[in-house]
PDB file of C-alpha atoms and ligand atoms in Angstrom:
ATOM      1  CA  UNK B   1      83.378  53.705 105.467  1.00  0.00           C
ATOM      2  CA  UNK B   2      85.990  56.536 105.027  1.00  0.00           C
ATOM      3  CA  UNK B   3      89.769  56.276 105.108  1.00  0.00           C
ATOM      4  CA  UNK B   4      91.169  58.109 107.797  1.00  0.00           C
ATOM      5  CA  UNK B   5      95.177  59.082 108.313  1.00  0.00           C
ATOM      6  CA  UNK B   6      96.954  60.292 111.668  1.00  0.00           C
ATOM      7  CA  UNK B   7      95.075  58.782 113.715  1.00  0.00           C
ATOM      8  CA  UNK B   8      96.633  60.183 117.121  1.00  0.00           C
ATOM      9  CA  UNK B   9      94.599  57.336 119.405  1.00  0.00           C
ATOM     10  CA  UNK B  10      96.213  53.946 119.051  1.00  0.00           C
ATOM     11  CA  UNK B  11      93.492  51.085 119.078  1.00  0.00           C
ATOM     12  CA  UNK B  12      93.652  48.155 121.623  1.00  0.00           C
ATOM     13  CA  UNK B  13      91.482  44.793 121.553  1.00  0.00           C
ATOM     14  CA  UNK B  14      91.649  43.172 124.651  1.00  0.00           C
ATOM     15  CA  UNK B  15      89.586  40.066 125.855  1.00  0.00           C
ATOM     16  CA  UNK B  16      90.492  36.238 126.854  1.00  0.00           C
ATOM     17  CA  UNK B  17      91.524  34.119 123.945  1.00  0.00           C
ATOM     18  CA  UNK B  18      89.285  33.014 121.601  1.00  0.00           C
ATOM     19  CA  UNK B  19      87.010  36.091 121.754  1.00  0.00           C
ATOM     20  CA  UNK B  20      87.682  37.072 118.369  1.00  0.00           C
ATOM     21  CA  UNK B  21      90.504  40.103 119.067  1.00  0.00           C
ATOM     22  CA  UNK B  22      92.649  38.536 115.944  1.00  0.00           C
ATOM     23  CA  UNK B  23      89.580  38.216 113.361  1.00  0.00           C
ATOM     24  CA  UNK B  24      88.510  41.524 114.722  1.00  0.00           C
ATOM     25  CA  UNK B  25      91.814  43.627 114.616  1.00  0.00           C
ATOM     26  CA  UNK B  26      92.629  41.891 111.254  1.00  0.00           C
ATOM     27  CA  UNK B  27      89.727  43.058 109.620  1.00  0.00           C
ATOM     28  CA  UNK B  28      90.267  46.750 111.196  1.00  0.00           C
ATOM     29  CA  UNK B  29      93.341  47.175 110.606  1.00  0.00           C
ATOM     30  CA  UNK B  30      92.688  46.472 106.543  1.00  0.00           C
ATOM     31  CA  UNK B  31      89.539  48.751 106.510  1.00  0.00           C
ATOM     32  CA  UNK B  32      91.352  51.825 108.153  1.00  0.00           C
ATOM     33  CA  UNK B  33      94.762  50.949 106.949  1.00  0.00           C
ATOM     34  CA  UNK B  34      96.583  50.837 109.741  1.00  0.00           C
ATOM     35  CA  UNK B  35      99.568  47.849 110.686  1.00  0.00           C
ATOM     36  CA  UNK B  36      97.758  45.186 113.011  1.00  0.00           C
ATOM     37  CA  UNK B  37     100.210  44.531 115.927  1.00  0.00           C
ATOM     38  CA  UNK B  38      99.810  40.992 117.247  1.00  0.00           C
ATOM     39  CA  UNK B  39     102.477  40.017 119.939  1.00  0.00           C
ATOM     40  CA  UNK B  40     101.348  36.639 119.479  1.00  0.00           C
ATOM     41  CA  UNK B  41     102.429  36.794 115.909  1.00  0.00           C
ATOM     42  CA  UNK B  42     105.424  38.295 116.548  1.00  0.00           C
ATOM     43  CA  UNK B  43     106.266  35.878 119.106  1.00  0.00           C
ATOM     44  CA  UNK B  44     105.504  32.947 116.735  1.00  0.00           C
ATOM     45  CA  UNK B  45     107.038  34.468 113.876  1.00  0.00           C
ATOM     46  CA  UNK B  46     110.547  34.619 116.327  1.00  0.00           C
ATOM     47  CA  UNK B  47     109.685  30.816 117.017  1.00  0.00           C
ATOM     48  CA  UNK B  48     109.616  29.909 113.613  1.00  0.00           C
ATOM     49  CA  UNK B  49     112.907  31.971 112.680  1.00  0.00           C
ATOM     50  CA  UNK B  50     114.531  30.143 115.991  1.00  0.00           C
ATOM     51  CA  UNK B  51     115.791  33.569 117.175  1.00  0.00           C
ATOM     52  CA  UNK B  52     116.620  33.456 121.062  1.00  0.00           C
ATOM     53  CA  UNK B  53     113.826  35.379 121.560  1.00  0.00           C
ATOM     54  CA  UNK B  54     111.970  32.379 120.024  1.00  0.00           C
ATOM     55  CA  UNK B  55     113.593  29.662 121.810  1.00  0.00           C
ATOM     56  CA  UNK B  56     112.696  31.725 124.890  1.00  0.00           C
ATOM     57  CA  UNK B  57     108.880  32.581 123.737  1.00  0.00           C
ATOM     58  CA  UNK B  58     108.251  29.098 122.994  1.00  0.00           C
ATOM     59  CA  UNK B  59     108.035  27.332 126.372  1.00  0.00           C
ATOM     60  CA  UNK B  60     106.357  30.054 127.937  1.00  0.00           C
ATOM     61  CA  UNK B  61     103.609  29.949 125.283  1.00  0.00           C
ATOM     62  CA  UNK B  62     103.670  26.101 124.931  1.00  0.00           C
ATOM     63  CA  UNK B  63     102.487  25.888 128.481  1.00  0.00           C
ATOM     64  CA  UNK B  64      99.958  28.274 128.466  1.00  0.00           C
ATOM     65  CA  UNK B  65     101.438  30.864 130.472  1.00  0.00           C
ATOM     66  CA  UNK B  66     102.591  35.431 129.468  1.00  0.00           C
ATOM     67  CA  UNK B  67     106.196  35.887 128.608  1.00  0.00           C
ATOM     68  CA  UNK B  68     107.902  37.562 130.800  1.00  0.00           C
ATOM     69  CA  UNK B  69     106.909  41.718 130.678  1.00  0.00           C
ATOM     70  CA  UNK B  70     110.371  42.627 129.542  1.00  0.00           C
ATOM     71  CA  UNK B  71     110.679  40.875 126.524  1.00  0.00           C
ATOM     72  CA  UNK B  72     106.935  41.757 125.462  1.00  0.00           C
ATOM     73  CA  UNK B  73     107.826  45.590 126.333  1.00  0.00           C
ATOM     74  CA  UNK B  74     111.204  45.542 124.162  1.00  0.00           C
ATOM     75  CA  UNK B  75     110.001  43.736 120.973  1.00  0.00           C
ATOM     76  CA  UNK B  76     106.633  46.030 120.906  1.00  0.00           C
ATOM     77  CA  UNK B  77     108.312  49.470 121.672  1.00  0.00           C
ATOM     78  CA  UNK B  78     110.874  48.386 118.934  1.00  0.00           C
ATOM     79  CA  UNK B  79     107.801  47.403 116.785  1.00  0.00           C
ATOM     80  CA  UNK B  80     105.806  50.788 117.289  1.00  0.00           C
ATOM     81  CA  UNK B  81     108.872  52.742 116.324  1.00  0.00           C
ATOM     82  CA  UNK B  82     108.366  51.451 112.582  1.00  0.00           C
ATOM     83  CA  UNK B  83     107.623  54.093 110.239  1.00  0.00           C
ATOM     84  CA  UNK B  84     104.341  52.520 109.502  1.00  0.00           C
ATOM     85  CA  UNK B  85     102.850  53.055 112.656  1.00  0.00           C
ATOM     86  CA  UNK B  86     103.090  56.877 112.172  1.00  0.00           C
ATOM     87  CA  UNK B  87      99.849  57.153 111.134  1.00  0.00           C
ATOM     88  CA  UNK B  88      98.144  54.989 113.962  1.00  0.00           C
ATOM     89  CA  UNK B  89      98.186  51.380 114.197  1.00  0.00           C
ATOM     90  CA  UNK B  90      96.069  48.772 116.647  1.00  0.00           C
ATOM     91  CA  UNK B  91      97.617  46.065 119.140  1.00  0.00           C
ATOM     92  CA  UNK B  92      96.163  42.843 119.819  1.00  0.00           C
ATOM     93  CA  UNK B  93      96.774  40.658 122.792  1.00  0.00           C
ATOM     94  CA  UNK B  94      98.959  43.424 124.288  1.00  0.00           C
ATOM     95  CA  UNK B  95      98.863  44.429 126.995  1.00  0.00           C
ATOM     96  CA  UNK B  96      98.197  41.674 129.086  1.00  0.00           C
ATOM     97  CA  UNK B  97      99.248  42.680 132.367  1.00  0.00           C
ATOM     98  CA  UNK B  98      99.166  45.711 134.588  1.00  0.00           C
ATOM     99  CA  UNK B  99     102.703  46.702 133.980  1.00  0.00           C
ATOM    100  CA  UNK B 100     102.461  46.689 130.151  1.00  0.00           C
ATOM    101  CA  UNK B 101      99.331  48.736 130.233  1.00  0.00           C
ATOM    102  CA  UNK B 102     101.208  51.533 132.360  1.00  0.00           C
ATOM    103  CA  UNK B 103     104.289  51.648 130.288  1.00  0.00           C
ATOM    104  CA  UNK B 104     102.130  51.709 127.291  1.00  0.00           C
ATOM    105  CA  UNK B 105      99.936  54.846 129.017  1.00  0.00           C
ATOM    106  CA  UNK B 106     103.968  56.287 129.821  1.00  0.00           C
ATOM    107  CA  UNK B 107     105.005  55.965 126.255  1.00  0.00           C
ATOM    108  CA  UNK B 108     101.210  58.047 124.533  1.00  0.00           C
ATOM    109  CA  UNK B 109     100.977  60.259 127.500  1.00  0.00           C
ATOM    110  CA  UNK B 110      97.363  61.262 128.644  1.00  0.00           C
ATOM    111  CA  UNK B 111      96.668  63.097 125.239  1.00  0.00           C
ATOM    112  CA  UNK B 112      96.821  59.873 123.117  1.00  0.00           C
ATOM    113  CA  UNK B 113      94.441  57.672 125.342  1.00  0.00           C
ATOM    114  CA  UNK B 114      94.037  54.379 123.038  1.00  0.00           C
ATOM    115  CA  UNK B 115      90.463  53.389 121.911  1.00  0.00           C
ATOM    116  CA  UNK B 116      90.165  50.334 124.143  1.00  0.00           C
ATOM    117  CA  UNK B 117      87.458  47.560 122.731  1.00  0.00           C
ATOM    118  CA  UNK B 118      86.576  44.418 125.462  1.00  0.00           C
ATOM    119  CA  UNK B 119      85.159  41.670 123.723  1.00  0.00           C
ATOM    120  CA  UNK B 120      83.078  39.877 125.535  1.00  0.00           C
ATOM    121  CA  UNK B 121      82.212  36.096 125.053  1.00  0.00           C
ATOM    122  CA  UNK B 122      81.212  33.177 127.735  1.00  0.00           C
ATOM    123  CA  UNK B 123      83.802  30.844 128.966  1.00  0.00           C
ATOM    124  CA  UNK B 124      82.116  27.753 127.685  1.00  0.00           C
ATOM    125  CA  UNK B 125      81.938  29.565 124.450  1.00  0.00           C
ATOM    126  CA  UNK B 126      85.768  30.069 124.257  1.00  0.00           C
ATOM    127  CA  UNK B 127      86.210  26.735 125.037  1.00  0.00           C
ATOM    128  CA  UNK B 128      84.498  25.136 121.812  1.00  0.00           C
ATOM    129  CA  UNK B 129      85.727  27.863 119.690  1.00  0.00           C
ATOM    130  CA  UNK B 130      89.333  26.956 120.651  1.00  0.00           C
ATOM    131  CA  UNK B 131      88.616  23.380 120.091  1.00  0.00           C
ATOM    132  CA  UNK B 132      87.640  24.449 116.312  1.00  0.00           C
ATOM    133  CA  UNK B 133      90.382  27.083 115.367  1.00  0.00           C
ATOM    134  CA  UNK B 134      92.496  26.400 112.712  1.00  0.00           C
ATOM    135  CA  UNK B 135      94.855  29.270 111.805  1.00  0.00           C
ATOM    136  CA  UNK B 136      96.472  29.278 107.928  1.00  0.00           C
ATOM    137  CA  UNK B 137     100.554  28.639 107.899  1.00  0.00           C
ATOM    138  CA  UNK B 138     100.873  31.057 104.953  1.00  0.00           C
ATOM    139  CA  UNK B 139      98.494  33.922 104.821  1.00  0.00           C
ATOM    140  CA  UNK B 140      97.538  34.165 109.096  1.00  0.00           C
ATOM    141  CA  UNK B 141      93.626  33.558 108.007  1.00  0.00           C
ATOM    142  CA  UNK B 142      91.721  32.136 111.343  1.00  0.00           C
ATOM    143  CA  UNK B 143      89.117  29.741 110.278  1.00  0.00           C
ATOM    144  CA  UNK B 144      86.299  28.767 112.863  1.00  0.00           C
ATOM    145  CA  UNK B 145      84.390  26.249 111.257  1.00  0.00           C
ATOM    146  CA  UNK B 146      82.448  23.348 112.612  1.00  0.00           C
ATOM    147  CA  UNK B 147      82.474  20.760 109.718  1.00  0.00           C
ATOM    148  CA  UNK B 148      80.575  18.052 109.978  1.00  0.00           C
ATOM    149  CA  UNK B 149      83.165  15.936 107.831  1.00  0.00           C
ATOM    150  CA  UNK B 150      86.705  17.019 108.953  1.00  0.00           C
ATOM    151  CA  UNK B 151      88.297  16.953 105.938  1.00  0.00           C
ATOM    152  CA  UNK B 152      92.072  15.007 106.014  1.00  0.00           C
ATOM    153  CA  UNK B 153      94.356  18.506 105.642  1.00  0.00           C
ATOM    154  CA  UNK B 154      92.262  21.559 105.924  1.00  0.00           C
ATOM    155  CA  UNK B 155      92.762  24.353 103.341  1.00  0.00           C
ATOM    156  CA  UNK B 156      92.264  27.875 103.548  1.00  0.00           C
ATOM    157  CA  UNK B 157      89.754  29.753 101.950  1.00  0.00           C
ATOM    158  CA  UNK B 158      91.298  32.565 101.202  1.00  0.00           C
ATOM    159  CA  UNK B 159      94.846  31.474  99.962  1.00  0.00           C
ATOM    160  CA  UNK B 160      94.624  27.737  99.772  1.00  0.00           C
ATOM    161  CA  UNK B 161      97.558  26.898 102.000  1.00  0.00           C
ATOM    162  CA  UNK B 162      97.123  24.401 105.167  1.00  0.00           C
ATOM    163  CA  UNK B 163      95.369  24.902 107.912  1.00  0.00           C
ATOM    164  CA  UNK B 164      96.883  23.723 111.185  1.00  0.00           C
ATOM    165  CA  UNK B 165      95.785  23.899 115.418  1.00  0.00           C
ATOM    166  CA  UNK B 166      97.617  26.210 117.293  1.00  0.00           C
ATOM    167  CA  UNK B 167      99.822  24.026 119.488  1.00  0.00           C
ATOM    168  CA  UNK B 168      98.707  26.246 123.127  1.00  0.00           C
ATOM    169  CA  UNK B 169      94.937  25.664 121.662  1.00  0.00           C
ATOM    170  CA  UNK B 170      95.083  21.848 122.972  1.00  0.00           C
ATOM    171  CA  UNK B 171      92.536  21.841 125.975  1.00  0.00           C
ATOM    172  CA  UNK B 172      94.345  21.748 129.013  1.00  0.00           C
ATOM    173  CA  UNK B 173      96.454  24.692 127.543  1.00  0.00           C
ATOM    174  CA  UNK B 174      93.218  26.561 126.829  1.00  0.00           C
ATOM    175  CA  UNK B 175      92.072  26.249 130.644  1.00  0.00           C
ATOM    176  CA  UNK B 176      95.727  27.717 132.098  1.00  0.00           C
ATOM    177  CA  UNK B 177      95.264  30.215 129.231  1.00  0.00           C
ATOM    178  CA  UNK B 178      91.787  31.447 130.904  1.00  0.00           C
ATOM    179  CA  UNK B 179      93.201  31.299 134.613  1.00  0.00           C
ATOM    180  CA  UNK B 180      96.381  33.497 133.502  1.00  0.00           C
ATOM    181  CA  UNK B 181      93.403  35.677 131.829  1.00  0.00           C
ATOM    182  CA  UNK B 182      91.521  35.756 135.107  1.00  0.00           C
ATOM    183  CA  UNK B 183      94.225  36.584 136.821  1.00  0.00           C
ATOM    184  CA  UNK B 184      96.506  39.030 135.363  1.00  0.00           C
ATOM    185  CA  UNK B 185      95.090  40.694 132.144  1.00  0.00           C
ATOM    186  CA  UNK B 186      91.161  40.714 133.496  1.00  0.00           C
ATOM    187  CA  UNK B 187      92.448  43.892 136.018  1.00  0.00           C
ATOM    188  CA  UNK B 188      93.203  45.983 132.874  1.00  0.00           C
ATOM    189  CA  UNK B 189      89.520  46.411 132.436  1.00  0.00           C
ATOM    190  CA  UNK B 190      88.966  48.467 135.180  1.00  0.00           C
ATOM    191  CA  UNK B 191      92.114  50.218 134.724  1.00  0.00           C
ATOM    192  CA  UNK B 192      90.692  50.880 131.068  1.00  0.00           C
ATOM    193  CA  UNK B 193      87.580  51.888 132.478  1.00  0.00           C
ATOM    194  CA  UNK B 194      88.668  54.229 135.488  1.00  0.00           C
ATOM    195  CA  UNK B 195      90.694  56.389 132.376  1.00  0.00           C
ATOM    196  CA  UNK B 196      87.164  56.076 130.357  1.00  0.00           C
ATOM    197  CA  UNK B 197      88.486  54.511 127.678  1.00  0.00           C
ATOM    198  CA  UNK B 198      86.823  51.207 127.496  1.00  0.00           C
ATOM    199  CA  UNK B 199      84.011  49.838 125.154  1.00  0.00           C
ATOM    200  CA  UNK B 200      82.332  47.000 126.075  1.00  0.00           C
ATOM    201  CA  UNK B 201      81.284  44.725 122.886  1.00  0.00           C
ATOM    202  CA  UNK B 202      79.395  41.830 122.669  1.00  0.00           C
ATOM    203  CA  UNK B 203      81.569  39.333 121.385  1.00  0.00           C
ATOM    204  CA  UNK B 204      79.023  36.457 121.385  1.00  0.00           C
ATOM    205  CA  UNK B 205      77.759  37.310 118.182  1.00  0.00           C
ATOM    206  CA  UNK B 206      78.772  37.011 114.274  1.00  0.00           C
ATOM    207  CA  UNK B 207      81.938  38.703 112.774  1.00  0.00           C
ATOM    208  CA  UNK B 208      80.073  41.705 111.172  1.00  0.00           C
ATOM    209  CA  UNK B 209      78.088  42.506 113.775  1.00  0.00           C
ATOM    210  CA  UNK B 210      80.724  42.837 116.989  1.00  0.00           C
ATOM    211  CA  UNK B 211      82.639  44.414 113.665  1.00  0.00           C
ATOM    212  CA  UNK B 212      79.725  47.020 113.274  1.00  0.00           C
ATOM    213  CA  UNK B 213      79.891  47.768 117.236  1.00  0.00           C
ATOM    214  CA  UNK B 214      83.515  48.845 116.341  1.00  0.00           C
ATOM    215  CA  UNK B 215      83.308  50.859 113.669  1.00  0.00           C
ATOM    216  CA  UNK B 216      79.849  52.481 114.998  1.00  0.00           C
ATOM    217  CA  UNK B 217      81.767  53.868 117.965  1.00  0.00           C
ATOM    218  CA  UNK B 218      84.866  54.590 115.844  1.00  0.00           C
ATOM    219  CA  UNK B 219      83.161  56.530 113.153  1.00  0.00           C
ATOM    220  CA  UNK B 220      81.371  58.511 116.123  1.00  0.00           C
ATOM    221  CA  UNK B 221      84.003  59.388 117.736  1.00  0.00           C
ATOM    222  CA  UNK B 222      86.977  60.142 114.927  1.00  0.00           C
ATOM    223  CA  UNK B 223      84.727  62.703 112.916  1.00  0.00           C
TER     224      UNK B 223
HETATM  225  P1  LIG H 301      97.953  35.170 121.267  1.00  0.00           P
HETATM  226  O1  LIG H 301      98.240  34.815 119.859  1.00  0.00           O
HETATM  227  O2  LIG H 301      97.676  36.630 121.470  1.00  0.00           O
HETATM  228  O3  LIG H 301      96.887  34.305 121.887  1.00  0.00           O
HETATM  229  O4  LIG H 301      99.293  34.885 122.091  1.00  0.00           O
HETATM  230  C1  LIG H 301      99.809  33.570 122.194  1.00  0.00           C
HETATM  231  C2  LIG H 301     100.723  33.466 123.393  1.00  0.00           C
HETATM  232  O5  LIG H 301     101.833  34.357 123.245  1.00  0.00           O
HETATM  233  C3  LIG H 301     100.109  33.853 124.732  1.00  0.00           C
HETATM  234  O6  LIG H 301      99.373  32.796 125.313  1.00  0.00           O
HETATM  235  C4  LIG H 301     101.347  34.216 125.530  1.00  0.00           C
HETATM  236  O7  LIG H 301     102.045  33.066 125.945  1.00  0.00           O
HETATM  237  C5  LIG H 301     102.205  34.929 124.494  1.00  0.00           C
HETATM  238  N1  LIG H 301     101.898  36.375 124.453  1.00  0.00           N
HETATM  239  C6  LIG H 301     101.319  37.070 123.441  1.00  0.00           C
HETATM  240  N2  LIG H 301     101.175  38.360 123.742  1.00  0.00           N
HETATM  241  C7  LIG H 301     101.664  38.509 125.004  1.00  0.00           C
HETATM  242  C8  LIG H 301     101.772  39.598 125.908  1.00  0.00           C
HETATM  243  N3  LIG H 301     101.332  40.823 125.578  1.00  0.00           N
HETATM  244  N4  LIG H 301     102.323  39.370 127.123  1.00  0.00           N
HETATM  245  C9  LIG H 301     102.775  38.157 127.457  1.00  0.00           C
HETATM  246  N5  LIG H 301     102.685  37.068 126.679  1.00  0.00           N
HETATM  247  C10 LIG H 301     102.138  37.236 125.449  1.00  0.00           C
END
């Protein structure tokens, strides 16, 4: 795979939780180089500082539902301003509703359409898988796992540190989680779609291969 720098087309994962847009974007973002924006992360990250922001974030996730479009839209425009994100960088989880998708469009213009990848994965299918994620505290690793002898405090594999459940990945969280999908973030597919930027993946499938689906149309289309 090459290295590639000013990459004018920001990179967006969209899809309902537990289709893989965090494993995904974090692998991406380390092959191409480019600062993986999570506004889940940065909304837990303001949670675990106890910021206002945090204390605000925290009920709102907790039960499942978006924070409210303003607060999302100030913390990521602040975020994208970062010098890092000069040279291209990818969201993931944002947007999630119609009206962070247009000020997003507002703030490219037309000539920096994002690469927009949909993964696609079965309900029942992101039902078990949130009933098996375990994120790392230290090092943000998302483990999937099914072991047949849970052992008594998880460890990551890749920096040793515990594993622990996301609190909003409890069942009945899960299940408002997929209706506010349904409801407001499922639209931005055709809205994707009518400006011809969306690709479809199949997200019911290994890491490396909905990986390879990514890079195959990325490496197409960035020569
Ligand atoms: P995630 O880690 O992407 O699953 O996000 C966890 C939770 O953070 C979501 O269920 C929402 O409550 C909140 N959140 C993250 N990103 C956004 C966003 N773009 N708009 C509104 N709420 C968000």
């Amino acid at each position: 795979m090459h290295h590639f720098f000013g990459l004018s087309r920001p990179i967006i994962f969209l899809g309902p939780p537990g289709s893989g847009k965090g494993t995904q974007a974090k692998r991406l973002a380390a092959a191409y180089h480019i600062p993986h924006i999570s506004t889940g992360d940065l909304l837990r990250e303001q949670i675990k500082q106890k910021t206002a922001l945090g204390q605000i974030a925290k009920g709102w996730i907790e039960a499942g539902q978006l924070v409210p479009d303003e607060l999302i839209i100030e913390m990521l425009l602040n975020r994208i301003q970062n010098e890092d994100c000069a040279a291209g960088y990818l969201l993931d989880g944002v947007p999630r509703t119609l009206v962070q998708a247009e000020v997003l469009t507002k703030e490219w213009g037309t000539a920096h359409l994002p690469f927009v990848f949909f993964l696609d994965v079965p309900t029942e299918v992101l039902v078990q898988r949130a009933e098996r994620r375990l994120v790392c505290t230290a090092c943000g690793m998302i483990d999937n796992q099914l072991v047949s002898e849970p052992q008594a405090q998880p460890t990551c594999k890749n920096c040793g540190a515990a594993l622990h459940r996301r609190p909003d990945d409890a069942p009945e969280v899960v299940l408002e989680r997929l209706k506010v999908y349904d409801q407001l973030t499922k639209p931005l597919l055709s809205y994707y779609e009518d400006l011809g930027v969306l690709v479809q993946c199949n997200g019911n499938q290994g890491v490396d291969q909905v990986f390879r689906q990514i890079t195959d149309v990325l490496e197409n289309k960035l020569d």
